[in-house]
PDB file of C-alpha atoms and ligand atoms in Angstrom:
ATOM      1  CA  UNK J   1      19.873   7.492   5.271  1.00 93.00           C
ATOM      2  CA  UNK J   2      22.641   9.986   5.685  1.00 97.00           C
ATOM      3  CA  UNK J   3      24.861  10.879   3.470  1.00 98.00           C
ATOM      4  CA  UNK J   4      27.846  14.084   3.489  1.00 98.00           C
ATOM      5  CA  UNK J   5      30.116  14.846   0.785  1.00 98.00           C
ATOM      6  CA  UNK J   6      32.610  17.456   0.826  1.00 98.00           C
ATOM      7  CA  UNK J   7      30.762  19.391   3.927  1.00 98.00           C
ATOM      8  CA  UNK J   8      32.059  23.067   5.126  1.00 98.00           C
ATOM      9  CA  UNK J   9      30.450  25.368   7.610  1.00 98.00           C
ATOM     10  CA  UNK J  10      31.536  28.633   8.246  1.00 98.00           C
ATOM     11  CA  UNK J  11      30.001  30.708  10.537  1.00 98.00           C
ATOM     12  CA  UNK J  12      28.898  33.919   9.859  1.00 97.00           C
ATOM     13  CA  UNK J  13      31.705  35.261  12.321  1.00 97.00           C
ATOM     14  CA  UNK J  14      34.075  33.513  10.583  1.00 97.00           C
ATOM     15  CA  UNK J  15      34.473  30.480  12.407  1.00 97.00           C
ATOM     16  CA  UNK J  16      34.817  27.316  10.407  1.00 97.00           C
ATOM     17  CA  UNK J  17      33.365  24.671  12.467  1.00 98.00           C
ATOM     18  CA  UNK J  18      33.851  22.018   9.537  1.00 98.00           C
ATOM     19  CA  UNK J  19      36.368  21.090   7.154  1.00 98.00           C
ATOM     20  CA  UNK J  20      35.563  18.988   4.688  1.00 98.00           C
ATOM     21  CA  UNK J  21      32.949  15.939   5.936  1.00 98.00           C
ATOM     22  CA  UNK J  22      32.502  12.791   4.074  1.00 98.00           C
ATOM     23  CA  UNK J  23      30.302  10.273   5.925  1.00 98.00           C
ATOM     24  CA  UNK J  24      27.716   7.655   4.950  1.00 98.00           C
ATOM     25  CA  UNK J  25      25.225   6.466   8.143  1.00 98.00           C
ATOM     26  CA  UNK J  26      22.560   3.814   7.181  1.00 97.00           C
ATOM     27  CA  UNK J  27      19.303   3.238   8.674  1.00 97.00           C
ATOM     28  CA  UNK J  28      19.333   1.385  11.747  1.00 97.00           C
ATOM     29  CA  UNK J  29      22.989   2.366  12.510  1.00 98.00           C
ATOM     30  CA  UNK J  30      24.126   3.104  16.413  1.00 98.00           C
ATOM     31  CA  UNK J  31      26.359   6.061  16.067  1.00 98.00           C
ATOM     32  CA  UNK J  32      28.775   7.873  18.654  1.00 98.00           C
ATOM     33  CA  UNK J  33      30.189  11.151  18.054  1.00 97.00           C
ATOM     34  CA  UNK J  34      32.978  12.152  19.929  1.00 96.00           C
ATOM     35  CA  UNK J  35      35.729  14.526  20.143  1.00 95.00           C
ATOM     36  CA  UNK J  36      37.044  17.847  22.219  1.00 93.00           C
ATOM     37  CA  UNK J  37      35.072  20.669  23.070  1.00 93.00           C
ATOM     38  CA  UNK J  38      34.697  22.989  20.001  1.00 95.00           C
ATOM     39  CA  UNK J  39      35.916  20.338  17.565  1.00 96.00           C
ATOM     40  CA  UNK J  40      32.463  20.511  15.211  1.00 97.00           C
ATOM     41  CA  UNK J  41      30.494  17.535  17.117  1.00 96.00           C
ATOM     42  CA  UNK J  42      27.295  19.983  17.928  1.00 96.00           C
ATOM     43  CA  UNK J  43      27.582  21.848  14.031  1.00 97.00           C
ATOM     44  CA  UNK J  44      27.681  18.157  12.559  1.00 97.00           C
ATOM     45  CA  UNK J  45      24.431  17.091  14.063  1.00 97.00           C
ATOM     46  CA  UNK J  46      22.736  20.441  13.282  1.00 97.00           C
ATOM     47  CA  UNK J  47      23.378  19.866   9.939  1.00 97.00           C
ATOM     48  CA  UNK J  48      20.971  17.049   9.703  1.00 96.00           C
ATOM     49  CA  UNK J  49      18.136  18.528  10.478  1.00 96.00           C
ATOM     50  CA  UNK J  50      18.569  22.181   9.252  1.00 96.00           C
ATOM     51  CA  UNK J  51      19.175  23.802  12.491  1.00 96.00           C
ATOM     52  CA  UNK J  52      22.482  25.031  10.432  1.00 97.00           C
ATOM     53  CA  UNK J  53      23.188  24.955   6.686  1.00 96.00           C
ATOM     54  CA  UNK J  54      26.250  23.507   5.299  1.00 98.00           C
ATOM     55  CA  UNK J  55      28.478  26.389   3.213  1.00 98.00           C
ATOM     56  CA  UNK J  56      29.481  23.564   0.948  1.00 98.00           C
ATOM     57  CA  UNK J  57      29.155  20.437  -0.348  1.00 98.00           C
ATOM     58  CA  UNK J  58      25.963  18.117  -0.426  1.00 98.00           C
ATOM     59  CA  UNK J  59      24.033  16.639   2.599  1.00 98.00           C
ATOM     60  CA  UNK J  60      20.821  13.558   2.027  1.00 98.00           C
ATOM     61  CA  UNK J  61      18.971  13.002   5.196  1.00 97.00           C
ATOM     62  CA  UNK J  62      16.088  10.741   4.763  1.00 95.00           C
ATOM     63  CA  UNK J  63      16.129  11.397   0.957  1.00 94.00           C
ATOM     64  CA  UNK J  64      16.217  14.883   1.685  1.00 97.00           C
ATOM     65  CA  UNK J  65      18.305  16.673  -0.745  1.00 97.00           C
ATOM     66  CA  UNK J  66      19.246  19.483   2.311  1.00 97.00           C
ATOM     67  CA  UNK J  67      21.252  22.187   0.356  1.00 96.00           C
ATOM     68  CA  UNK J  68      18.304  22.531  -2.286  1.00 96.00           C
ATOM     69  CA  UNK J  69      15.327  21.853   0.277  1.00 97.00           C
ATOM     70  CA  UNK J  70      13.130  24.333   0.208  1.00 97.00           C
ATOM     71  CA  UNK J  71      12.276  26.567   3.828  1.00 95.00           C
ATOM     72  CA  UNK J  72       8.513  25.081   3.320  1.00 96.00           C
ATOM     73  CA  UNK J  73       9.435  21.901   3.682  1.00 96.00           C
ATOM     74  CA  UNK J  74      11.979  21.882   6.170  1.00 96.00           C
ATOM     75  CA  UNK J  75       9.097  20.759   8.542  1.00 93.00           C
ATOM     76  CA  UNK J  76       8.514  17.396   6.812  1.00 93.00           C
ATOM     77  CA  UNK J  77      12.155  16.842   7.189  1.00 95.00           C
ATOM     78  CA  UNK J  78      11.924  17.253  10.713  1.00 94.00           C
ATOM     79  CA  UNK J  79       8.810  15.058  10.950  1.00 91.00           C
ATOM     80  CA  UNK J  80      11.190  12.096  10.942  1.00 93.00           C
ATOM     81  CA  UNK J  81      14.406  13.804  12.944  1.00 96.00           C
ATOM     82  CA  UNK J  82      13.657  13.333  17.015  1.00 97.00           C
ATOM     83  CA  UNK J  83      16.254  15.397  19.007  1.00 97.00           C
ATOM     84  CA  UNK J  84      17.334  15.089  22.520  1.00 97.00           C
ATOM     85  CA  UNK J  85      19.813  17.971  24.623  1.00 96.00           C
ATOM     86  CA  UNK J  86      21.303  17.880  27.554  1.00 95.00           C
ATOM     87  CA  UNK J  87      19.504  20.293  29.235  1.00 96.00           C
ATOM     88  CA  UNK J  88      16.104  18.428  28.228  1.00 97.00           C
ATOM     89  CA  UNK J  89      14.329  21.773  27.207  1.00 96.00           C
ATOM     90  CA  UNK J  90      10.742  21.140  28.291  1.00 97.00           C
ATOM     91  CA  UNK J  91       8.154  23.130  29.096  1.00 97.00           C
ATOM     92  CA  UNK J  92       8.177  24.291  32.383  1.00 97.00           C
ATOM     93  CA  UNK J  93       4.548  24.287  32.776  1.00 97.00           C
ATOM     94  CA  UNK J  94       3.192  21.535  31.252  1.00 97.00           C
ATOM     95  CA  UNK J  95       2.959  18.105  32.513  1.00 97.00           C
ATOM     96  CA  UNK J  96       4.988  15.088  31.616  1.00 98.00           C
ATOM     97  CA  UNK J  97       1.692  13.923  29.190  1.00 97.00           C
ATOM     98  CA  UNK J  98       0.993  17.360  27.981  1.00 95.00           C
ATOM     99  CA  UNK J  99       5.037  17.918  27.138  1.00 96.00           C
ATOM    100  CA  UNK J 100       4.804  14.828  24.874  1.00 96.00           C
ATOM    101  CA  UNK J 101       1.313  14.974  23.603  1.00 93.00           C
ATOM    102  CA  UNK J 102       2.151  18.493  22.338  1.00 89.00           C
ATOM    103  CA  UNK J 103       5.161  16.933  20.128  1.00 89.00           C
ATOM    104  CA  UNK J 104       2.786  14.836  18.318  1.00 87.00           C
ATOM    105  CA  UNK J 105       2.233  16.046  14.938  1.00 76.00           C
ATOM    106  CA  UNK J 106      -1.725  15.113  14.793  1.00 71.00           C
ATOM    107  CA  UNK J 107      -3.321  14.588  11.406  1.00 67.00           C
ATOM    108  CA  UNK J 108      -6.621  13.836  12.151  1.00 71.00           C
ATOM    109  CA  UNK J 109      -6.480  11.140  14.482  1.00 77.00           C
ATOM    110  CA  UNK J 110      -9.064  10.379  17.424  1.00 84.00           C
ATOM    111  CA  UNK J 111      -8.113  11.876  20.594  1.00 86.00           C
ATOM    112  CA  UNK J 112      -8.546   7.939  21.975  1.00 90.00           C
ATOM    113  CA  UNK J 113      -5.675   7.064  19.042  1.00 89.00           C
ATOM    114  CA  UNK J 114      -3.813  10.583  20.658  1.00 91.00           C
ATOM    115  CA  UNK J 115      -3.692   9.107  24.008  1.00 94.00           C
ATOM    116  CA  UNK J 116      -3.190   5.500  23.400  1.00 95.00           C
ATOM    117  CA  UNK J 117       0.327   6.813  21.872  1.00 95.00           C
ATOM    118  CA  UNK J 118       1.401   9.258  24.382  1.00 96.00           C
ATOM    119  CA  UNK J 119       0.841   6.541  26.979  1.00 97.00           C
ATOM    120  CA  UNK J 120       2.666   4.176  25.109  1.00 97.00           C
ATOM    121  CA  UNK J 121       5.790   5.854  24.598  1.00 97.00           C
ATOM    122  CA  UNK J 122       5.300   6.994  28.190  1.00 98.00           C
ATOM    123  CA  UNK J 123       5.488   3.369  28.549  1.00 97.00           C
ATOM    124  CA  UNK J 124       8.468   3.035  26.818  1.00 96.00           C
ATOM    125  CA  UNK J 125      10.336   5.206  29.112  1.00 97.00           C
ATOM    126  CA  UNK J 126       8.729   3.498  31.951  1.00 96.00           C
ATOM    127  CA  UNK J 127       7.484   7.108  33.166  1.00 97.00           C
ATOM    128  CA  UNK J 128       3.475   6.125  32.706  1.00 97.00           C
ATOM    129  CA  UNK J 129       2.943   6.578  36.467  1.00 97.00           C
ATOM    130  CA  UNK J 130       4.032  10.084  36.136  1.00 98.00           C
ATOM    131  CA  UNK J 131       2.004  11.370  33.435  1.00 98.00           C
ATOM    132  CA  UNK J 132       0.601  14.055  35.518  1.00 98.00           C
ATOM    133  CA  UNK J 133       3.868  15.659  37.120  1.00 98.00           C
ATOM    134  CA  UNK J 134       5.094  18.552  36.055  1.00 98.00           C
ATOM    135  CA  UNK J 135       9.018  18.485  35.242  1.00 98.00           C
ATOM    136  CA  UNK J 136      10.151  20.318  38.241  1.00 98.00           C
ATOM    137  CA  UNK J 137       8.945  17.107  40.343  1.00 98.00           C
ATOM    138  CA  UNK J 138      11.054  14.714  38.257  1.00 98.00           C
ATOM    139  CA  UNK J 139      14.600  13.622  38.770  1.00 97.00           C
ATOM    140  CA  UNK J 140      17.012  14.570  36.404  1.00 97.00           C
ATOM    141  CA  UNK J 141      16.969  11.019  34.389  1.00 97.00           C
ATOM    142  CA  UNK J 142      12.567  11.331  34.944  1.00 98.00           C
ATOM    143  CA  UNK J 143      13.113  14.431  32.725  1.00 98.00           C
ATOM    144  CA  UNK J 144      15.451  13.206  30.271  1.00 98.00           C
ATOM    145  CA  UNK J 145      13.488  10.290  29.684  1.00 98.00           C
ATOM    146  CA  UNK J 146      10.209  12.759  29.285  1.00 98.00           C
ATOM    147  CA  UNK J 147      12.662  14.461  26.174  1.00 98.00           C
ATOM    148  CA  UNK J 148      13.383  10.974  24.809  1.00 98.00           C
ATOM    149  CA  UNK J 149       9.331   9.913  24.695  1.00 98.00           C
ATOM    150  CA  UNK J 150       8.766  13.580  23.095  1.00 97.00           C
ATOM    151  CA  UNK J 151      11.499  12.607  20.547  1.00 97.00           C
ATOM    152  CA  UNK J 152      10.467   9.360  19.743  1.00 97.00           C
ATOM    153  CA  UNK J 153       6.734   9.943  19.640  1.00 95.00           C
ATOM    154  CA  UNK J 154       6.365  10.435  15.547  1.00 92.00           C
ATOM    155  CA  UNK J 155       8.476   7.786  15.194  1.00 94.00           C
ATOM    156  CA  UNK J 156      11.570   9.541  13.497  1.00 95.00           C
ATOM    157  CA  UNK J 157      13.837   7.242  11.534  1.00 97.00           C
ATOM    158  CA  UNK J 158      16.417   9.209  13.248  1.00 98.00           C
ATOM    159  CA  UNK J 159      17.332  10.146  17.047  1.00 98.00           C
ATOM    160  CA  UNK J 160      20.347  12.803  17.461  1.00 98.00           C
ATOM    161  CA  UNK J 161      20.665  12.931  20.935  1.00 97.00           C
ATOM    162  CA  UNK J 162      23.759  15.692  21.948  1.00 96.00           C
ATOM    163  CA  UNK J 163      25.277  14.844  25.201  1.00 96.00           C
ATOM    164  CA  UNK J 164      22.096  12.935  26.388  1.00 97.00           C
ATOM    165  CA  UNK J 165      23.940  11.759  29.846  1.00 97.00           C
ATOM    166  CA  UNK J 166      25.963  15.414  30.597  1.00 95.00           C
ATOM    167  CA  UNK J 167      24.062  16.468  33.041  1.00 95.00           C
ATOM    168  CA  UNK J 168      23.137  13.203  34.940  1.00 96.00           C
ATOM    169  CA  UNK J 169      25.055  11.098  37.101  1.00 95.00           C
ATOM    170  CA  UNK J 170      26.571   7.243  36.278  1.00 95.00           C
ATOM    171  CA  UNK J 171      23.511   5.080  37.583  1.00 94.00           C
ATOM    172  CA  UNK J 172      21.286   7.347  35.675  1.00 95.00           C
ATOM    173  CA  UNK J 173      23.198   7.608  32.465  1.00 96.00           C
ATOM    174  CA  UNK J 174      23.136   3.692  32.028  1.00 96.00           C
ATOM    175  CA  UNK J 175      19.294   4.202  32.075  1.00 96.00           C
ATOM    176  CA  UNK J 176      18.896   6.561  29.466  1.00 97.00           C
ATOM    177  CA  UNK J 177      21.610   4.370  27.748  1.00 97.00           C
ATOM    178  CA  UNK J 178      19.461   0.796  28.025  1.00 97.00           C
ATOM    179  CA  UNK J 179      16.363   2.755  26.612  1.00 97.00           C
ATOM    180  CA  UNK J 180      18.190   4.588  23.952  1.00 98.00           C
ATOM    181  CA  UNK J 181      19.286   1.040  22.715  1.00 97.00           C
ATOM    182  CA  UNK J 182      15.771  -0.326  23.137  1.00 97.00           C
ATOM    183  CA  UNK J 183      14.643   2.595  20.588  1.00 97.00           C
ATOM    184  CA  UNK J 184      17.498   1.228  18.203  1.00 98.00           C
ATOM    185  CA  UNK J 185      16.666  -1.841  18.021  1.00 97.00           C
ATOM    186  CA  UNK J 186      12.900  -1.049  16.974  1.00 96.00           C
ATOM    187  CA  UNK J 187      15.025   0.447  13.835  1.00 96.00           C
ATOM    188  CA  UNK J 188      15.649   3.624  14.544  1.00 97.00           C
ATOM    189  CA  UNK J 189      18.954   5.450  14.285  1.00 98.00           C
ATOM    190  CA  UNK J 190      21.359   6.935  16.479  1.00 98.00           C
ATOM    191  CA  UNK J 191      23.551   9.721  16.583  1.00 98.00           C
ATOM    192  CA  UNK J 192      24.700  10.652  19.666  1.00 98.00           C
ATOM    193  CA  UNK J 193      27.462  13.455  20.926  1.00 97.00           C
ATOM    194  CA  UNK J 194      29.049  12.220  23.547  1.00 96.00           C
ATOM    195  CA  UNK J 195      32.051  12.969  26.109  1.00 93.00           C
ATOM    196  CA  UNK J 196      31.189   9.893  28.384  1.00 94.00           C
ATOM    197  CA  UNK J 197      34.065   7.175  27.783  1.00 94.00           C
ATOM    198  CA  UNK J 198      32.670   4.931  29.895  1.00 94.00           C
ATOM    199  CA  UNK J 199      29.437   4.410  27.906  1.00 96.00           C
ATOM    200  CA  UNK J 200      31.211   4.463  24.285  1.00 96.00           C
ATOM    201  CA  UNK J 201      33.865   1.891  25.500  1.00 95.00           C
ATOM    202  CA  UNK J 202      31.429  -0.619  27.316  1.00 95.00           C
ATOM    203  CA  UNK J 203      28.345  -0.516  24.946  1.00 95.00           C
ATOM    204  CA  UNK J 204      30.555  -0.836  21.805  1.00 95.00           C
ATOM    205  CA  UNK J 205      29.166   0.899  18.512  1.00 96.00           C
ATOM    206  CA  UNK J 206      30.134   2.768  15.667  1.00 97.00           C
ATOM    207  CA  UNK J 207      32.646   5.693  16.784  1.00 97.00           C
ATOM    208  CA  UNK J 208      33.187   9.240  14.509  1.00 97.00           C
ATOM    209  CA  UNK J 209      35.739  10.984  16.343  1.00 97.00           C
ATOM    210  CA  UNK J 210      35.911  14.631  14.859  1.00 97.00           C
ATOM    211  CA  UNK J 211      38.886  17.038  15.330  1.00 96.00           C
ATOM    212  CA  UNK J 212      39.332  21.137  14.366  1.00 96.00           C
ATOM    213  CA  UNK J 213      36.148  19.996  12.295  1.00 97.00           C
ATOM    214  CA  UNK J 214      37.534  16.855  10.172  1.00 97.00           C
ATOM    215  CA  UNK J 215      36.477  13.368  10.647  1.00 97.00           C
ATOM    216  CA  UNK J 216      39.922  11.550  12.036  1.00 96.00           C
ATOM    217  CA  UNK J 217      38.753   8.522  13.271  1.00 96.00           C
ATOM    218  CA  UNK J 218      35.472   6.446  12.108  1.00 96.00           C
ATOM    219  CA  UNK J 219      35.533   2.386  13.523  1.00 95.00           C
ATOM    220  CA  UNK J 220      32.753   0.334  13.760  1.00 95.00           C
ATOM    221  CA  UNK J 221      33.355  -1.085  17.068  1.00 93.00           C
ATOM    222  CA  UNK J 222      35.362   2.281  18.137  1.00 93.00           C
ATOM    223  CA  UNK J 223      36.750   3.451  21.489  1.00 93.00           C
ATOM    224  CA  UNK J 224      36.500   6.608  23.097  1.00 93.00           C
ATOM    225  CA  UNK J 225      40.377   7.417  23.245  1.00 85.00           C
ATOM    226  CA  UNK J 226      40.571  11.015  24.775  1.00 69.00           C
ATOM    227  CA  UNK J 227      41.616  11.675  28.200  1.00 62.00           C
ATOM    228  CA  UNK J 228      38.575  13.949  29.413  1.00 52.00           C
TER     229      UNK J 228
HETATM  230  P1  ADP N   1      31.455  20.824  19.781  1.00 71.95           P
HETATM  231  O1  ADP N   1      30.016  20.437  19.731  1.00 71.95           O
HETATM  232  O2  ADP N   1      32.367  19.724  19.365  1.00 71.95           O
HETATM  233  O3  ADP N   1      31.864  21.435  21.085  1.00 71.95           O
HETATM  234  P2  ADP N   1      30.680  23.003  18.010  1.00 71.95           P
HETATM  235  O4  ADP N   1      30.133  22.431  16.758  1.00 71.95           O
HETATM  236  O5  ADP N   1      29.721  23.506  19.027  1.00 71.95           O
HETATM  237  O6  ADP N   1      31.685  21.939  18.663  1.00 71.95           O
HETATM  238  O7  ADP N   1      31.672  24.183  17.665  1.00 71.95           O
HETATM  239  C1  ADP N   1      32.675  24.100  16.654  1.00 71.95           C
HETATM  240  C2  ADP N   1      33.297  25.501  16.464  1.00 71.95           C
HETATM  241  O8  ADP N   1      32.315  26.360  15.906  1.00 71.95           O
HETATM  242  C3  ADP N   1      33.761  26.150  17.738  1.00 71.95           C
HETATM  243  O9  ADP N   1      34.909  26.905  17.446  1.00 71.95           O
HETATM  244  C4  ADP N   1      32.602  27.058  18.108  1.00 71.95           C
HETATM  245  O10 ADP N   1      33.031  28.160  18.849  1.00 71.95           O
HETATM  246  C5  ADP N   1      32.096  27.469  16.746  1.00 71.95           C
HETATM  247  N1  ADP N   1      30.636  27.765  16.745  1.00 71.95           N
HETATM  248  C6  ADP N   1      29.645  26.925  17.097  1.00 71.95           C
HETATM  249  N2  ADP N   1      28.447  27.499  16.955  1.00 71.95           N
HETATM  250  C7  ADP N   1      28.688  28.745  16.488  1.00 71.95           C
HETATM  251  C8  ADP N   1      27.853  29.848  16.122  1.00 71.95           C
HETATM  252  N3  ADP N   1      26.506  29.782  16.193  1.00 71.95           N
HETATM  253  N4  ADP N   1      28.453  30.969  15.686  1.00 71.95           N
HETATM  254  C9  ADP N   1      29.787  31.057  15.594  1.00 71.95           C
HETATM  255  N5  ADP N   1      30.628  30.057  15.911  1.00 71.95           N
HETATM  256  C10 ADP N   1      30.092  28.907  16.358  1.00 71.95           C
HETATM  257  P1  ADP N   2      17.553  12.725  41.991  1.00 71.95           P
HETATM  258  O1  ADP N   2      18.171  13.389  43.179  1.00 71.95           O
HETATM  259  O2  ADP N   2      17.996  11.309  41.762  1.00 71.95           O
HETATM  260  O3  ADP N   2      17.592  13.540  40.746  1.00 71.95           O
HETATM  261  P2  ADP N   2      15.094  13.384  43.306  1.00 71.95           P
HETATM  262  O4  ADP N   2      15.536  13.152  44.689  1.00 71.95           O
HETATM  263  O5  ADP N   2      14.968  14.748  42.750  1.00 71.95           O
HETATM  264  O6  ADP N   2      16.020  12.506  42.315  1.00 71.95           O
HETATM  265  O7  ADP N   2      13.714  12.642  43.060  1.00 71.95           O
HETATM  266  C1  ADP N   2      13.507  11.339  43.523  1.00 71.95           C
HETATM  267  C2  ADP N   2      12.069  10.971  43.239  1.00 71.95           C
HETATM  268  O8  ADP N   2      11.144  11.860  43.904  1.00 71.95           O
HETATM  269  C3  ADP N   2      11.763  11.079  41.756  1.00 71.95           C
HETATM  270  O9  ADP N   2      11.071   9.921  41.361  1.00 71.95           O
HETATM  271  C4  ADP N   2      10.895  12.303  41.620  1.00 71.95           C
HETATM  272  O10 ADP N   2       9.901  12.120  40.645  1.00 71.95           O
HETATM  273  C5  ADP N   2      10.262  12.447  42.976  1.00 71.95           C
HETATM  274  N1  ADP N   2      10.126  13.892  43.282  1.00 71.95           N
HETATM  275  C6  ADP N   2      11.121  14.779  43.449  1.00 71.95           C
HETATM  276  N2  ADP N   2      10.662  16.008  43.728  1.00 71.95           N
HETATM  277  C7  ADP N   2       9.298  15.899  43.757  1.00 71.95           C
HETATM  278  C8  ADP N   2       8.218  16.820  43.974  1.00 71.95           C
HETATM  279  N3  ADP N   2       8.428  18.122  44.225  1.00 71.95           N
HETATM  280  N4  ADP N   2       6.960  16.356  43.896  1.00 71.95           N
HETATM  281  C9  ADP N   2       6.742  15.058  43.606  1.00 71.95           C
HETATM  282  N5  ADP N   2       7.714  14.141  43.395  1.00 71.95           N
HETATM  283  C10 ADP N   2       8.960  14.540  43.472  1.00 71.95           C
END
């Protein structure tokens, strides 16, 4: 589902942030990314879904051919590409239903159909009582979980959550954790910048450890090694 050969990115201020990627990630895969601040963790998953172009090499997402895909159809990428942030990034204004219902990408469908799926992947973050707050009456892990039913509600083959537990604390970080693995096993994939060691070493997955922009370290049932 993804595929990088021989990937470089070099800012426009100089910076390169990577140095040469070669990875393969198949559908259905659980993936941790982890590594120091500024090593290339936050350029590699912008890559995927065209927030950043590569300077060189060759990038597939999803069949996507993304150094040849054309600005038109960037879009359809994205269709199947859910992405979660730290800082959850909803709107302010609009209620927990509304902030989701306005991800959906609605081609003709019934506005029963509409609502049956907003409530169901409200559902699915256990957050259907709260359809009608706003997000500055949730908790922290209320309005992550609001960003992870806006991600998921297309159903995107892929999830690329950066730093999805940063700015919440232990108890709630297991929750967003259980759910996340919920969504994986329904198939979808998982690539998730991370800094918290005690999640990568207890639920045990697939680690990429990148350094000064170069994969280092890639295990299937990796650890988080670092001291921070
Ligand atoms: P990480 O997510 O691991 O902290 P990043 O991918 O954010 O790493 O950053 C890798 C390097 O690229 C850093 O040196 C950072 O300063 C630089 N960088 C990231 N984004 C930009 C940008 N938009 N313009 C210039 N340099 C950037
Ligand atoms: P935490 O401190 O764990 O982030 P809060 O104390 O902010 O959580 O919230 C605890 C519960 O109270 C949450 O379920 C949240 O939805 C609810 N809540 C918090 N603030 C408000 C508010 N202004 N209006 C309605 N419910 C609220």
């Amino acid at each position: 589902m993804i595929e990088m050969k021989g990937v470089y990115k070099t800012y426009p201020n100089g910076v390169t942030a990577l140095n040469g990627i070669d990875v393969y990630i198949e559908q259905g895969e659980f993936v941790y990314v982890v590594g120091t601040s500024g090593a290339g963790k936050s350029t590699f998953t912008k890559l995927m879904f065209r927030e950043e172009k590569a300077s060189e090499g060759s990038i597939m997402v999803n069949d996507y051919d993304l150094m040849t895909i054309k600005e038109r159809n960037i879009p359809y990428l994205r269709r199947n590409i859910g992405v979660v942030y730290q800082d959850f990034r909803l709107l302010p204004k609009l209620t927990v239903y509304e902030n989701v219902a306005f991800a959906l990408e609605v081609i003709e469908e019934s506005p029963d159909k509409i609502r049956r799926r907003v409530m169901d992947v409200l559902d699915q973050v256990r957050l259907k009582n709260k359809a009608r707050f706003i997000p500055d009456e949730l908790s922290g892990g209320e309005q992550q979980r609001v960003s992870i039913a806006r991600a998921i509600v297309n159903h995107p083959k892929l999830l690329i959550a950066d730093e999805p537990t940063g700015n919440l604390d232990p108890d709630t970080s297991w929750e967003i954790m259980h759910i996340l693995e919920e969504i994986n096993e329904k198939g979808t994939t998982i690539l998730m910048a991370t800094h918290n060691k005690g999640i990568v070493n207890t639920l045990r997955r697939r680690v990429i450890a990148i350094e000064d922009g170069l994969i280092v370290r890639d295990e299937s049932r990796g650890e988080y090694d670092y001291e921070i």
